[in-house]
Amino acid sequence: MGTVELGLHIIHIGAQKQSVKGDSTNPYPETVQGVLEVCSKRFKSLREPRVCISSRTDRGVHALRSSAHVDLERAGGLQYDPGHLTVAYNRYLTKTNLELRVQGIHIVPETFHARRSVKSRTYLYRLAVRNPDAPPIGKNLTYTAEVPFIEWNRCHFIQKVGEFDVSRLKAAAALFPGTRDFRTFMGSKSQSPPDINTIKEMYRLDITPGTPLLGAECSSSSYYTFWNITCQAKSFLYRQVMCVC
């Protein structure tokens, strides 16, 4: 009585300054999980808050539509109000200057599990390819090219004109969807259980035209053609998407 399982919708900006990491057993303030658990303790739940995050995020990854769950039990059999909790979480996160925000909280069934109940996970990689008619740049392309600052650490820039062939990229991407053994596309074996099943089904790996975060407001955006690489599956191996893309 009074115990409620809450589903949290969160965003986490992972490439700016020294932001928090995804999840794991690392203590606060190193992880999103740890930060949310510290904040959850402020609600004086009768049970120790244990936050479960739907997906681990590597350093530099922005989690824009992630989710989590936590069980809280209020004294006297009373229920927590999701709206009040949302305000309390974000007030705390704002004061601590962490690049993390709770977008909403909902009461969910006891059977809900943020990790195991996931239907799919989607990764988006953004490319900015320099146009042939863009202003010429010197030999040190990475350091002399003008780039939209809003895109910095949010997009991969390809500065050498003629280096990018979208038709070849699409042809390569078409080889990945389906059920396959992705053993050679996983990260360090030391980070994965020795008996892990490396057979995974990839729903899609699409290459589609993208858009700049700022349009006409940022003149240097016109120097580039943007592309999105979208990868979707129910689950991935450790660093599988990073190795594929």
XYZ file of C-alpha atoms in Angstrom:
245
model
C 0.000 0.000 0.000
C 1.515 3.298 -1.017
C 4.193 1.651 -3.172
C 4.242 3.042 -6.697
C 6.404 2.191 -9.685
C 7.234 5.244 -11.729
C 8.344 5.442 -15.345
C 10.624 8.401 -16.068
C 11.235 9.941 -19.490
C 14.674 11.520 -19.473
C 17.104 13.314 -21.755
C 20.853 13.291 -21.235
C 23.305 15.473 -23.115
C 26.517 13.526 -23.109
C 29.139 15.413 -25.113
C 29.251 18.761 -23.362
C 31.796 19.556 -20.641
C 32.189 16.810 -18.029
C 28.726 15.371 -18.117
C 27.498 12.235 -16.405
C 27.917 8.825 -18.027
C 25.115 6.434 -18.921
C 24.562 3.906 -16.164
C 26.477 1.038 -14.475
C 27.506 0.538 -10.902
C 29.695 3.632 -10.769
C 28.757 5.905 -7.865
C 27.230 9.392 -8.098
C 28.011 11.785 -9.659
C 29.493 9.662 -12.454
C 26.269 8.126 -13.804
C 22.727 9.077 -14.739
C 21.534 6.232 -12.535
C 23.511 7.520 -9.564
C 22.309 11.095 -9.987
C 18.648 10.032 -10.176
C 19.024 7.798 -7.122
C 20.546 10.611 -5.068
C 17.654 12.850 -6.088
C 15.079 10.105 -5.385
C 16.327 9.804 -1.798
C 15.132 13.348 -1.182
C 11.535 12.108 -1.418
C 11.925 10.073 1.814
C 10.662 6.823 0.362
C 10.296 3.948 2.842
C 12.228 1.736 0.442
C 15.690 2.473 -0.902
C 15.308 3.965 -4.406
C 16.923 1.833 -7.093
C 16.758 3.415 -10.536
C 16.903 1.222 -13.641
C 17.842 2.909 -16.932
C 16.565 1.484 -20.229
C 19.920 1.715 -22.012
C 23.536 2.404 -21.236
C 24.943 5.461 -23.001
C 28.619 5.764 -23.869
C 30.523 8.960 -23.193
C 29.615 11.567 -25.799
C 26.217 10.048 -26.620
C 23.092 12.180 -26.283
C 20.130 10.180 -24.943
C 17.148 12.200 -26.143
C 14.264 9.799 -25.476
C 15.512 7.461 -22.788
C 13.479 5.986 -19.946
C 13.933 4.629 -16.443
C 11.889 3.231 -13.590
C 12.056 3.476 -9.808
C 9.882 2.126 -6.972
C 8.948 4.598 -4.240
C 6.881 3.957 -1.119
C 5.382 6.878 0.749
C 4.602 6.807 4.470
C 0.976 6.478 5.553
C -0.052 4.668 2.387
C -0.154 7.941 0.452
C 0.685 8.186 -3.245
C 3.323 10.382 -4.826
C 2.102 12.887 -7.394
C 4.005 12.419 -10.709
C 3.723 16.108 -11.583
C 5.202 17.234 -8.273
C 8.006 14.689 -8.602
C 8.861 15.952 -12.094
C 9.248 19.471 -10.719
C 11.335 18.223 -7.783
C 13.682 16.183 -9.976
C 14.298 19.029 -12.418
C 14.716 21.642 -9.692
C 17.442 19.480 -8.168
C 19.095 18.773 -11.541
C 19.058 22.474 -12.432
C 20.742 23.434 -9.163
C 23.453 20.818 -9.644
C 24.111 22.089 -13.199
C 23.969 18.600 -14.697
C 22.984 18.119 -18.334
C 20.116 15.839 -17.461
C 16.378 16.466 -17.382
C 13.264 14.481 -16.517
C 10.736 15.111 -19.291
C 7.831 13.403 -17.562
C 6.853 10.818 -14.961
C 4.038 8.269 -15.173
C 2.733 5.601 -12.830
C 3.352 2.268 -14.570
C 2.264 -1.345 -13.853
C 4.384 -3.452 -11.506
C 5.261 -5.639 -14.495
C 6.979 -2.730 -16.273
C 10.769 -2.869 -16.441
C 12.641 -0.022 -18.138
C 15.215 -2.350 -19.696
C 13.324 -5.597 -20.337
C 10.075 -3.964 -21.529
C 11.774 -2.016 -24.323
C 10.283 -2.652 -27.789
C 13.175 -1.132 -29.712
C 16.186 1.140 -29.424
C 17.172 3.665 -32.073
C 20.525 5.343 -32.637
C 20.998 8.384 -34.856
C 24.361 9.417 -36.278
C 24.579 12.739 -38.122
C 27.026 13.550 -40.911
C 27.868 16.937 -42.419
C 29.564 16.641 -45.822
C 31.281 19.744 -47.180
C 29.804 20.936 -50.470
C 32.018 21.411 -53.562
C 30.959 25.082 -53.844
C 31.826 25.890 -50.223
C 34.698 28.356 -49.608
C 38.100 26.665 -50.078
C 40.055 25.665 -46.990
C 43.712 24.967 -46.281
C 45.583 21.724 -45.780
C 44.636 21.243 -42.132
C 40.982 20.664 -42.984
C 39.805 19.790 -39.491
C 41.224 22.940 -37.947
C 40.708 25.576 -40.630
C 37.195 24.773 -41.858
C 34.378 26.968 -40.633
C 31.698 24.874 -38.935
C 28.361 25.793 -37.328
C 29.199 25.895 -33.631
C 25.746 24.573 -32.705
C 26.745 21.361 -34.505
C 30.027 20.957 -32.632
C 30.103 17.547 -30.886
C 26.639 16.844 -32.302
C 27.674 15.928 -35.835
C 30.592 14.315 -37.681
C 32.114 16.603 -40.297
C 33.633 15.321 -43.549
C 35.674 18.221 -44.887
C 37.480 16.697 -47.872
C 35.371 17.259 -50.980
C 34.829 14.056 -52.961
C 35.652 11.778 -50.042
C 32.017 10.883 -49.324
C 29.969 8.626 -51.643
C 26.401 8.252 -50.391
C 25.525 5.512 -52.892
C 28.331 3.291 -51.598
C 27.307 4.010 -48.011
C 23.706 3.009 -48.745
C 24.870 -0.191 -50.443
C 26.969 -1.125 -47.416
C 24.156 -0.264 -44.991
C 21.768 -2.587 -46.851
C 23.925 -5.571 -45.823
C 23.231 -5.216 -42.092
C 19.443 -5.444 -41.435
C 18.163 -8.890 -40.481
C 19.196 -11.569 -38.001
C 22.962 -12.038 -38.028
C 25.951 -12.881 -35.855
C 27.402 -9.483 -34.922
C 30.329 -10.930 -32.974
C 32.909 -8.989 -34.986
C 30.995 -5.736 -34.443
C 31.081 -5.700 -30.647
C 33.463 -3.823 -28.382
C 36.055 -5.207 -25.999
C 35.257 -8.741 -24.865
C 36.243 -7.755 -21.321
C 33.109 -5.570 -21.188
C 30.739 -8.395 -22.178
C 29.775 -11.684 -20.468
C 31.700 -14.664 -21.920
C 28.468 -16.513 -22.740
C 26.698 -13.572 -24.419
C 24.519 -14.378 -27.427
C 25.955 -12.447 -30.364
C 23.021 -13.251 -32.671
C 20.979 -10.052 -33.000
C 18.219 -8.823 -35.288
C 18.783 -5.360 -36.702
C 15.478 -3.845 -37.817
C 16.929 -1.145 -40.042
C 20.041 0.818 -40.967
C 18.905 3.764 -43.077
C 20.817 6.557 -44.789
C 18.540 9.562 -45.294
C 18.942 13.302 -45.938
C 19.321 15.286 -42.732
C 18.888 18.898 -41.728
C 21.073 21.375 -39.832
C 20.089 22.325 -36.301
C 20.018 25.931 -37.525
C 19.050 26.874 -41.071
C 19.366 30.335 -42.586
C 20.237 31.721 -39.155
C 23.672 30.103 -39.448
C 25.419 30.847 -42.761
C 28.106 28.177 -42.341
C 25.406 25.481 -42.317
C 24.970 26.130 -46.051
C 28.511 24.865 -46.632
C 27.408 21.316 -45.842
C 24.953 18.627 -46.908
C 23.608 16.747 -43.903
C 22.893 13.017 -43.713
C 21.323 10.846 -41.023
C 22.347 7.269 -40.254
C 19.535 5.582 -38.308
C 20.053 2.189 -36.690
C 17.211 0.350 -34.911
C 16.932 -2.973 -33.064
C 15.468 -4.330 -29.853
C 18.925 -4.559 -28.309
C 22.571 -4.242 -29.255
C 25.874 -5.748 -28.215
C 28.398 -3.616 -26.358
C 29.395 -0.791 -28.732
C 27.836 -2.645 -31.671
C 26.308 0.466 -33.213
C 29.539 2.416 -32.838
C 31.465 -0.350 -34.623
C 28.876 -0.638 -37.410
C 28.591 3.080 -38.042
